[in-house]
Short mmCIF file of C-alpha atoms in Angstrom, two decimals:
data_model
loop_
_atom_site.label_atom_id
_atom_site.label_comp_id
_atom_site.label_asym_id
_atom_site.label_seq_id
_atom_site.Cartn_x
_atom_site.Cartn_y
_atom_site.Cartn_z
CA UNK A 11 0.00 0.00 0.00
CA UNK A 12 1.07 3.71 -0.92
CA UNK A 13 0.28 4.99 2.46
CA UNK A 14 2.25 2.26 4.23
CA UNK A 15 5.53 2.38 2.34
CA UNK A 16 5.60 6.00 2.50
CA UNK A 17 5.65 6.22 6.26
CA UNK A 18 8.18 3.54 6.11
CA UNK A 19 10.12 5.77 3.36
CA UNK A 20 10.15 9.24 5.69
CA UNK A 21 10.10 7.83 9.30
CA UNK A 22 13.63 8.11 9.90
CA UNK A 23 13.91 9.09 13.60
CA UNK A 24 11.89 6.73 16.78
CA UNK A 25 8.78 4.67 15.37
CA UNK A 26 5.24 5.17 14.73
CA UNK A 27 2.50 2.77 13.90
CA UNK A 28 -0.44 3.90 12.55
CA UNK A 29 -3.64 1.97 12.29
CA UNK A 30 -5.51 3.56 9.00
CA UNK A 31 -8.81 4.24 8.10
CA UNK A 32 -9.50 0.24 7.19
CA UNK A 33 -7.85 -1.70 9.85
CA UNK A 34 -4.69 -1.67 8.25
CA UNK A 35 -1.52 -1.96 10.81
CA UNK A 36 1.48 -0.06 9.38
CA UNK A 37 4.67 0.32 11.27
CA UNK A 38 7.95 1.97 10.29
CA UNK A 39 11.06 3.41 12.04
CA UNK A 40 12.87 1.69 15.11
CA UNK A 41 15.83 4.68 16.05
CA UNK A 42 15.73 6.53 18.29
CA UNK A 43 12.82 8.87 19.75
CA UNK A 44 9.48 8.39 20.63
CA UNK A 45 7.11 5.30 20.17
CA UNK A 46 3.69 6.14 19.19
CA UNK A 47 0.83 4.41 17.67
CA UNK A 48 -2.41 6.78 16.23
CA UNK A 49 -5.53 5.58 14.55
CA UNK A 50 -6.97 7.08 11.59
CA UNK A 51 -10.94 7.58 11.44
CA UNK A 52 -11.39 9.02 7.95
CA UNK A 53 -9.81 7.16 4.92
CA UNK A 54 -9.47 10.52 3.38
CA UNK A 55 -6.30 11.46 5.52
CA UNK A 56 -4.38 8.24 3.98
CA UNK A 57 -4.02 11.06 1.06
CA UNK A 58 -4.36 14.02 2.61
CA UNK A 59 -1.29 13.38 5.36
CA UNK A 60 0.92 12.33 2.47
CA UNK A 61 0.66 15.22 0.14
CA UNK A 62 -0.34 18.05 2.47
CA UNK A 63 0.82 16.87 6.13
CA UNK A 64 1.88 20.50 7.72
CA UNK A 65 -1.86 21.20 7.55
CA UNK A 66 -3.67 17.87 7.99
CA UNK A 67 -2.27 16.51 10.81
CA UNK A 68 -3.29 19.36 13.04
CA UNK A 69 -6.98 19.25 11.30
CA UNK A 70 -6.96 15.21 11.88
CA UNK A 71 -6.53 16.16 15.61
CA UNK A 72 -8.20 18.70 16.12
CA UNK A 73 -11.32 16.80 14.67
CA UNK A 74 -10.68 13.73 16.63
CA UNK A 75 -10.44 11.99 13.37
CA UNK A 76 -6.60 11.30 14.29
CA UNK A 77 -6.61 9.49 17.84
CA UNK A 78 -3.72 8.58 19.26
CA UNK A 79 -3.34 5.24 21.36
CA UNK A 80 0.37 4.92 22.54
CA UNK A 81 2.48 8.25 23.72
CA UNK A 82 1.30 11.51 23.79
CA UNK A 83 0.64 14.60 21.49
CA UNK A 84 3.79 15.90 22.17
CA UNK A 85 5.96 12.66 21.47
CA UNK A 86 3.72 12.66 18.25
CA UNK A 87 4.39 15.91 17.16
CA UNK A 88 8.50 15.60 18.44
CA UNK A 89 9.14 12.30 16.23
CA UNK A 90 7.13 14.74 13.54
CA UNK A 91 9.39 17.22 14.08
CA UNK A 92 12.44 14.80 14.06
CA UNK A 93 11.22 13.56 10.57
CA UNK A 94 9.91 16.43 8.80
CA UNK A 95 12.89 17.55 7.13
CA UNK A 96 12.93 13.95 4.60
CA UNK A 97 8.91 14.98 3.83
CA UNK A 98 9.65 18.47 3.49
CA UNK A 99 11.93 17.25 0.70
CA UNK A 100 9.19 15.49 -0.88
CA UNK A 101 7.68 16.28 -4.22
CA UNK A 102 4.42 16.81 -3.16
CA UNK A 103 4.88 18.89 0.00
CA UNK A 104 7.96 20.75 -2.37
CA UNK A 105 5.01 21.92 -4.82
CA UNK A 106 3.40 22.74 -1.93
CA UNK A 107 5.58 24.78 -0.31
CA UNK A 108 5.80 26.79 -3.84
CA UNK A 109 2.45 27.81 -3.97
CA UNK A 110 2.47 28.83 -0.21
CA UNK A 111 5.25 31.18 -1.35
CA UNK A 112 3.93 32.87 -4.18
CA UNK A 113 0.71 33.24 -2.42
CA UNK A 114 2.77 35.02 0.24
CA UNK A 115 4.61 37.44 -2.05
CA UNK A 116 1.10 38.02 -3.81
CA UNK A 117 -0.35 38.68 -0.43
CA UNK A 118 1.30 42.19 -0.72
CA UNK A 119 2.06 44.86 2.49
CA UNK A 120 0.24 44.26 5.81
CA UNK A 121 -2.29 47.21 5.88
CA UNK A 122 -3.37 48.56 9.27
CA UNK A 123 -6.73 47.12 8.21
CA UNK A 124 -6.09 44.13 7.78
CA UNK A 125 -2.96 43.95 10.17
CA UNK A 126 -6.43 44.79 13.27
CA UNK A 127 -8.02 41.61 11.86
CA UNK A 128 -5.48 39.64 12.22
CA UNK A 129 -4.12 40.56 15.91
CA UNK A 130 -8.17 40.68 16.42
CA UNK A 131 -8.49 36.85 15.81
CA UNK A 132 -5.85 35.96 18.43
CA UNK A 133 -4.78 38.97 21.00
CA UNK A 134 -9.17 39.36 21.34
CA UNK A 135 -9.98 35.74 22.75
CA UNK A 136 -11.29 35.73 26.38
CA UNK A 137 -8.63 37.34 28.71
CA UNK A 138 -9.30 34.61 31.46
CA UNK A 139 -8.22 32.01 28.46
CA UNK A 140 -4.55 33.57 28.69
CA UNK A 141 -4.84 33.87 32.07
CA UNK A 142 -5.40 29.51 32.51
CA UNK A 143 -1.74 28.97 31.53
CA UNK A 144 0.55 32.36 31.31
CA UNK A 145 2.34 34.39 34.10
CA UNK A 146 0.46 36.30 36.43
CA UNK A 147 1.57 39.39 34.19
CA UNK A 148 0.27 37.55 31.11
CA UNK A 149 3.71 37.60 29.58
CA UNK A 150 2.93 35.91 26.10
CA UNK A 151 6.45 35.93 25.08
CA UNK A 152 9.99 33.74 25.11
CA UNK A 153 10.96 33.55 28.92
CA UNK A 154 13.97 33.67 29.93
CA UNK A 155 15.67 30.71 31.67
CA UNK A 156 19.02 31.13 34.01
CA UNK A 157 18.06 28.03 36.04
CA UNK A 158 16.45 25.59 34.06
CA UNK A 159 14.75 25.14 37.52
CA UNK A 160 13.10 28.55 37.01
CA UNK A 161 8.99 28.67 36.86
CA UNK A 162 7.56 30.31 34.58
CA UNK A 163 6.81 33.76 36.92
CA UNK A 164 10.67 33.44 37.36
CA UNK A 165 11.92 32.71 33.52
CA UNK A 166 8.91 35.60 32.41
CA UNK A 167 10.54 37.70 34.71
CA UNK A 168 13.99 37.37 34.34
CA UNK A 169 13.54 38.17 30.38
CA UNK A 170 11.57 41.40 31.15
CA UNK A 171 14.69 42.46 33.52
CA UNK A 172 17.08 41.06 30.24
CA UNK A 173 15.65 43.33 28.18
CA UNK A 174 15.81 46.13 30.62
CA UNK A 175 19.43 45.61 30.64
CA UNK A 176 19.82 46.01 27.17
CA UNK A 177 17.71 49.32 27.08
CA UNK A 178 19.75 51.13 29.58
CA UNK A 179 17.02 52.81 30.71
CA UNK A 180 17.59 56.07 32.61
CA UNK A 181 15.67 58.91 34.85
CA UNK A 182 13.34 61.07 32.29
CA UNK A 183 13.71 59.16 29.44
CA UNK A 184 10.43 58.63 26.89
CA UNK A 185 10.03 55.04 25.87
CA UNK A 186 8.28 53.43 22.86
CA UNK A 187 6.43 50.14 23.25
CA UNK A 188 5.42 48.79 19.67
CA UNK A 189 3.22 45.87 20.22
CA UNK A 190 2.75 46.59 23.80
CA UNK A 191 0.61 43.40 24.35
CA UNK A 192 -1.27 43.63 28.11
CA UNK A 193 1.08 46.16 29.33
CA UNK A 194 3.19 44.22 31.40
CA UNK A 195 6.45 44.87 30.12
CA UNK A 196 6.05 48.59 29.81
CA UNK A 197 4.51 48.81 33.43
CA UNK A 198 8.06 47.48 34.56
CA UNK A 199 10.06 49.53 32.61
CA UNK A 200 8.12 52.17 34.68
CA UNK A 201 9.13 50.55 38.02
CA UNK A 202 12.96 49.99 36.68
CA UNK A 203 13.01 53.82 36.08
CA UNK A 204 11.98 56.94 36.56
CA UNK A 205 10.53 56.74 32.13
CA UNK A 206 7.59 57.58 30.86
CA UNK A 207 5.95 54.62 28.44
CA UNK A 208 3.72 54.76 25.65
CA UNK A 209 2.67 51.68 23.85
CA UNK A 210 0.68 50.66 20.99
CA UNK A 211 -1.15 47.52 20.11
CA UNK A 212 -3.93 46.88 17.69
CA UNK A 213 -5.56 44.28 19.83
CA UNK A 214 -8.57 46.14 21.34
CA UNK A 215 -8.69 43.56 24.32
CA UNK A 216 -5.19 44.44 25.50
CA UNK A 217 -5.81 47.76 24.89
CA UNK A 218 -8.52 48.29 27.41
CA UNK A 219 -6.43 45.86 29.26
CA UNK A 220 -2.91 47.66 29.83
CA UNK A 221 -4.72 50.74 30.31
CA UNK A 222 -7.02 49.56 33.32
CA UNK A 223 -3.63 48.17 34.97
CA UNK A 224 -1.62 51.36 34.59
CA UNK A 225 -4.39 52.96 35.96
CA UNK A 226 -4.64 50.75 39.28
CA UNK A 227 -1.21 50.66 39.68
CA UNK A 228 -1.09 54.55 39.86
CA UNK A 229 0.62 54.88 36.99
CA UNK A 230 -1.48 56.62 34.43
CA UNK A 231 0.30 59.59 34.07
CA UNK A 232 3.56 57.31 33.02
CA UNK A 233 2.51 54.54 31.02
CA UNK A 234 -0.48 55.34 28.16
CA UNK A 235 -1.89 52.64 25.88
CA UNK A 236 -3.13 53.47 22.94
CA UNK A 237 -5.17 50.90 20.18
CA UNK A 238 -2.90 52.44 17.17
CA UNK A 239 -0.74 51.68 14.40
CA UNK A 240 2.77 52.00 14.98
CA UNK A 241 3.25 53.33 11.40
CA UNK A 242 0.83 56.42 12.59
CA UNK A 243 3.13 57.49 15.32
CA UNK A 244 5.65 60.65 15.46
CA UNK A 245 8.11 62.06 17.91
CA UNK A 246 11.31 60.97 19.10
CA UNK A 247 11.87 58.08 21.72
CA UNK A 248 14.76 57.68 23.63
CA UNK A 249 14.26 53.65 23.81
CA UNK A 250 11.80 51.53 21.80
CA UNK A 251 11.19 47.85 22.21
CA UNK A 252 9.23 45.70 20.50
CA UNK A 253 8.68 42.56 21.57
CA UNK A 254 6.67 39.80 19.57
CA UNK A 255 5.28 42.31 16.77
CA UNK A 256 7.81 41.83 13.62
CA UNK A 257 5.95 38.29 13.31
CA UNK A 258 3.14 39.93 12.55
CA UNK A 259 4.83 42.80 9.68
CA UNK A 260 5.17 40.14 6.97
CA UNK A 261 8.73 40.17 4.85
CA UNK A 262 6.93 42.92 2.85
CA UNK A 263 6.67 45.10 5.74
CA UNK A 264 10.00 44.80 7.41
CA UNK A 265 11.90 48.12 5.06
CA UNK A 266 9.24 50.35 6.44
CA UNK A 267 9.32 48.99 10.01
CA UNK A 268 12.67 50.01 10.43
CA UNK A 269 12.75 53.12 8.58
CA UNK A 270 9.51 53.87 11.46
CA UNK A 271 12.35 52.90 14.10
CA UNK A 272 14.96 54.77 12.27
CA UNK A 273 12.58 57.94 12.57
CA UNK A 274 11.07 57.61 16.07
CA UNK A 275 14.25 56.67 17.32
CA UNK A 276 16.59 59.82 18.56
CA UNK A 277 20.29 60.15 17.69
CA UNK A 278 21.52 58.75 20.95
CA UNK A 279 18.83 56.50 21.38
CA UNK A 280 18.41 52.25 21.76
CA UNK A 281 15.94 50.08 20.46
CA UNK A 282 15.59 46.42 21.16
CA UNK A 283 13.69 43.93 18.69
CA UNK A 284 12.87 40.62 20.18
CA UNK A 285 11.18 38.39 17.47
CA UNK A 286 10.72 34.67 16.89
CA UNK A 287 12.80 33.62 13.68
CA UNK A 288 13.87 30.71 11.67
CA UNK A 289 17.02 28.78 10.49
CA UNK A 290 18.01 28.35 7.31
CA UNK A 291 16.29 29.47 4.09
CA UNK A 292 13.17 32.02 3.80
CA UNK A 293 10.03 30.39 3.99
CA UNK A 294 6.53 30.59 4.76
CA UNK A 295 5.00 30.04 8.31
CA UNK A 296 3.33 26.56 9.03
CA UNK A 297 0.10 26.21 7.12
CA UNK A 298 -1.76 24.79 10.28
CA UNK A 299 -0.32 27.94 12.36
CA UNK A 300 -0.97 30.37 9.88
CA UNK A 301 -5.02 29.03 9.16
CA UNK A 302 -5.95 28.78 12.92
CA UNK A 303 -3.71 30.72 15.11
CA UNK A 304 -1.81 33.62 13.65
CA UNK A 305 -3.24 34.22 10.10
CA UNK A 306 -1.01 36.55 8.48
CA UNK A 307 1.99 35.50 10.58
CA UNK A 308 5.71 35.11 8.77
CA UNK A 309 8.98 34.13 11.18
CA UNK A 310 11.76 36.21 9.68
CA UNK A 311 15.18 34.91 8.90
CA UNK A 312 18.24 37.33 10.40
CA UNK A 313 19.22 37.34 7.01
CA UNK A 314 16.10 39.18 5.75
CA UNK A 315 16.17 41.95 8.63
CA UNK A 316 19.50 42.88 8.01
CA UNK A 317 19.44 44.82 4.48
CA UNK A 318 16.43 46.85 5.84
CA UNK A 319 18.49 47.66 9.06
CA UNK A 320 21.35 49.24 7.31
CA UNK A 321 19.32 51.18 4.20
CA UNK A 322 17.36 52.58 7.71
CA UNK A 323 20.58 54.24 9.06
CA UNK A 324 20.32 52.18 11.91
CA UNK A 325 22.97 50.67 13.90
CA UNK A 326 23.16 46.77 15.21
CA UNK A 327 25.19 46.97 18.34
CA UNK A 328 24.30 43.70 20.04
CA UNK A 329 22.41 40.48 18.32
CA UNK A 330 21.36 37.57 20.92
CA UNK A 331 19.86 33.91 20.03
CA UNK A 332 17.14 32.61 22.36
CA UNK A 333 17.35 28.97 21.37
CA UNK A 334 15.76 26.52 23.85
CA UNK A 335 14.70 29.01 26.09
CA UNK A 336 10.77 29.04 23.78
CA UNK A 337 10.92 25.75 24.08
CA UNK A 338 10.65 25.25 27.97
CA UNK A 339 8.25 28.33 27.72
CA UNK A 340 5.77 26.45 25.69
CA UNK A 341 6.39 23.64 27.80
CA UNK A 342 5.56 25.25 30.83
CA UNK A 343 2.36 27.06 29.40
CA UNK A 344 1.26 23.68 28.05
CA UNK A 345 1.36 22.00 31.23
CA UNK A 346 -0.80 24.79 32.86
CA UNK A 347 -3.60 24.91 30.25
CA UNK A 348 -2.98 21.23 30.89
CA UNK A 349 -4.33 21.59 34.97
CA UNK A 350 -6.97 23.92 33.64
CA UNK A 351 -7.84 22.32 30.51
CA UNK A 352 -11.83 21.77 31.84
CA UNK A 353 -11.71 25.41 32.23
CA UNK A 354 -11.10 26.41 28.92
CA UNK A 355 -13.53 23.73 27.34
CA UNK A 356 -16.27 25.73 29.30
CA UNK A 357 -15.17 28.54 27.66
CA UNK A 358 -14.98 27.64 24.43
CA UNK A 359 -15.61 23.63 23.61
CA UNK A 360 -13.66 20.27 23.26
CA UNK A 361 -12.39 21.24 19.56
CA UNK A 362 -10.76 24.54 20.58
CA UNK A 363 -9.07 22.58 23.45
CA UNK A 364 -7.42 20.13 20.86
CA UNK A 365 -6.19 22.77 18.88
CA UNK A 366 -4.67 24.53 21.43
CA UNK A 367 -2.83 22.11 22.36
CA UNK A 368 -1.78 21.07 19.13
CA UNK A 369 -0.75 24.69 19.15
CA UNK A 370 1.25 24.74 21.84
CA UNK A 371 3.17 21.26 21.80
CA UNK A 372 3.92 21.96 18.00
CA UNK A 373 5.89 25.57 18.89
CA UNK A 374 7.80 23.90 21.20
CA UNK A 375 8.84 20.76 19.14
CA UNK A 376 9.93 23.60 16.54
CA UNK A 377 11.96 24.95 19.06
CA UNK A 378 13.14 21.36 20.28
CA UNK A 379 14.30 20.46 16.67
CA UNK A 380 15.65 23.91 15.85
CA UNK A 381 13.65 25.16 13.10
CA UNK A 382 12.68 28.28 15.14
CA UNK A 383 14.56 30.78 17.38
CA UNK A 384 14.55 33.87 18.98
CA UNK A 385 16.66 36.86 18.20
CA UNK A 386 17.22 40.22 20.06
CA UNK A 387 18.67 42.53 17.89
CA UNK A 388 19.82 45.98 19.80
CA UNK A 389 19.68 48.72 17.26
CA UNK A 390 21.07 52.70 17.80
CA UNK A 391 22.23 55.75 15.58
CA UNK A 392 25.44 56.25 17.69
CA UNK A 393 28.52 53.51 18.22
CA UNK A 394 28.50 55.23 21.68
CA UNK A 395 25.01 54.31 22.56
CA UNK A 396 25.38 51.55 24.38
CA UNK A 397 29.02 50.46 26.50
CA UNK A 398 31.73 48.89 24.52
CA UNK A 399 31.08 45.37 26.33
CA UNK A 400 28.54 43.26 27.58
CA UNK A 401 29.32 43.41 31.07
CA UNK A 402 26.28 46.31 32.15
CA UNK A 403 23.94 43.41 31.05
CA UNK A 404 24.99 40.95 33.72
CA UNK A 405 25.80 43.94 35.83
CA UNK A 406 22.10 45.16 35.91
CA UNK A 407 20.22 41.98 36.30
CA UNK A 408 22.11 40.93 39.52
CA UNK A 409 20.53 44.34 41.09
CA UNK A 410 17.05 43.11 39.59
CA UNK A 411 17.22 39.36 39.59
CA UNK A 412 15.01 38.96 42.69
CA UNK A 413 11.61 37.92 42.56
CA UNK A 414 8.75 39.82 44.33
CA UNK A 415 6.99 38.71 46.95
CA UNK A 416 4.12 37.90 45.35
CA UNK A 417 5.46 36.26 42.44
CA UNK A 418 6.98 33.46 45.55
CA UNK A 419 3.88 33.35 47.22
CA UNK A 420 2.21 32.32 43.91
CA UNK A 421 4.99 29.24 43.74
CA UNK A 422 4.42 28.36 47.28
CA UNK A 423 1.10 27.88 46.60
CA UNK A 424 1.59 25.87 43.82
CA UNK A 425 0.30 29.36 41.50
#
């Protein structure tokens, strides 16, 4: 059968049987990796997970017509992951993979328009979803791990304090937030320094969000949210940071995001960019991500940011790879939608549970396998910007490394 010796031809890495739509028993691999037997319920994904797997196998699971019997989601999706490389070199997934591109380069600029839908269909889901597996701040970003002990209100925020290091933020200064999510991050920038923030996001959710906690934690007058464009803004910033937006810019987009930068940004300014990115060669984001979680989403290469960095007249003084450090995130946010899984089928229903799952255990296998990554590129106008070493980075986050009070509590309780 075509189905059988096909799996046998591209399972290269651990061993899966798979039990298809007829009763047939297929089996193929035997390295190492995970062991894992699924059952298909539709005879229709016998074709469908050969010539267009990116995209079926998340559909297949999310409609239950994919069940798994032996391992879990996650050792599925890892030996995936450890195998994908011999189907992306397939004909059929090559053609594919074509089309996917030309439809992207066809797809043209991300308009603000259209850029609101698409943070809409995410950022706006219930807040008290995010809230079942994220940090008490509802940092929806890479952590940051020191101690692979670290919980997540640790990791979460040590890389807020990381990235306060690398914007040597000072007494008076005027900060830029682009993508300023539910405020977190610029509400600590506030307590790191005497700064005023202002952030944008496009998400109206977060919006009203980040400005209701600014406002209980007395800091109106400092930190203003605003549900804008960051391509409408003017004025010069000491510091920007953006943090989790240039996914969202498309490779289109990415010449007039930094010339934005370039123009908000003063002469002896800093910005920091923290993005998700891939290895290797340009290409378009996962089908199945791109459909049902982050539609309009592209991960950026290094390669393609930095052309547009130096036509903007912008510096790079410091470039950092995040390489596991997503995948323990996801990990750890899996594990506590996981605990509160019942929660969020209330919410929503047994189908959106599946695929957020899938969701979340397929990011982190990308991170585990190292297709993805995550890059902080510091950016200024002056080689005197920022010190001539690294050392003020360390230097600042022994002063900040400790955890509040409430953050422990929240461990101790098991939070």
């Amino acid at each position: 059968m075509v189905f059988g010796r096909a799996i046998a031809k591209y399972m290269r890495h651990g061993r899966l049987t798979v039990v298809d739509a007829a009763g047939g028993r297929h089996e193929a691999g035997g390295g190492d990796g995970p062991e894992v037997a699924v059952r298909l319920r539709d005879r229709a994904l016998h074709r469908r997970l050969l010539t267009d797997p990116e995209l079926a196998l998340g559909e297949a699971y999310m409609d239950g017509t994919l069940e798994i019997e032996r391992g879990t989601l996650r050792d599925l999706l890892d030996l995936c992951a450890a195998n994908l490389r011999a189907v992306e070199a397939s004909a059929p997934v090559r053609l594919l993979d074509a089309a996917r591109r030309l439809r992207g380069l066809l797809a043209g600029r991300y308009r603000p328009g259209r850029s609101r839908r698409n943070v809409a269909h995410h950022y706006d889901l219930k807040g008290e979803l995010f809230d079942l597996f994220l940090d008490r701040d509802r940092q929806y970003s890479c952590a940051y791990f020191a101690d692979p002990a670290d919980d997540i209100e640790t990791a979460q925020r040590r890389k807020k304090v990381h990235i306060a290091a690398k914007l040597l933020l000072g007494d008076g200064q005027r900060v830029l937030d682009i993508g300023s999510g539910w405020g977190g991050l610029g509400l600590f920038l506030c307590g790191v320094a005497d700064v005023s923030v202002e952030g944008v996001t496009l998400s109206e959710e977060q919006h009203k969000v980040s400005n209701e906690r600014a406002w209980r934690a007395g800091l109106s007058e400092r930190a203003r949210f605003h549900l804008r464009d960051y391509r409408q803004l003017d004025g010069g910033y000491d510091r920007i940071v953006s943090v989790g937006m240039l996914e969202h810019v498309g490779r289109l987009g990415y010449r007039e995001y930094y010339e934005q930068v370039a123009r908000l940004l003063r002469d002896d300014g800093v910005a920091l960019i923290h993005c998700i990115g891939k290895y290797g060669e340009p290409s378009e984001i996962n089908p199945w991500i791109e459909k049902y979680i982050f539609p309009g989403g592209y991960l950026p290469t290094l390669s393609e940011q930095m052309p547009h960095i130096e036509r903007a007249g912008l510096l790079v003084t410091d470039v950092e790879i995040l390489r596991l450090h997503y995948a323990e995130t996801l990990r750890l946010w899996n594990e506590g939608f996981q605990r509160n899984r019942a929660r969020a089928a209330a919410m929503y229903d047994e189908r959106f549970c599946r695929m957020w799952e899938f969701y979340l255990a397929a990011c982190e296998m990308a991170f585990r396998h190292a297709f993805t990554m995550v890059f902080q590129i510091q950016l200024a106008k002056s080689l005197d910007a920022v010190p001539a070493t690294r050392d003020y980075i360390g230097a600042f986050e022994r002063v900040h490394a400790a955890v509040p009070a409430e953050a422990r509590a929240s461990r101790a309780a098991g939070g």
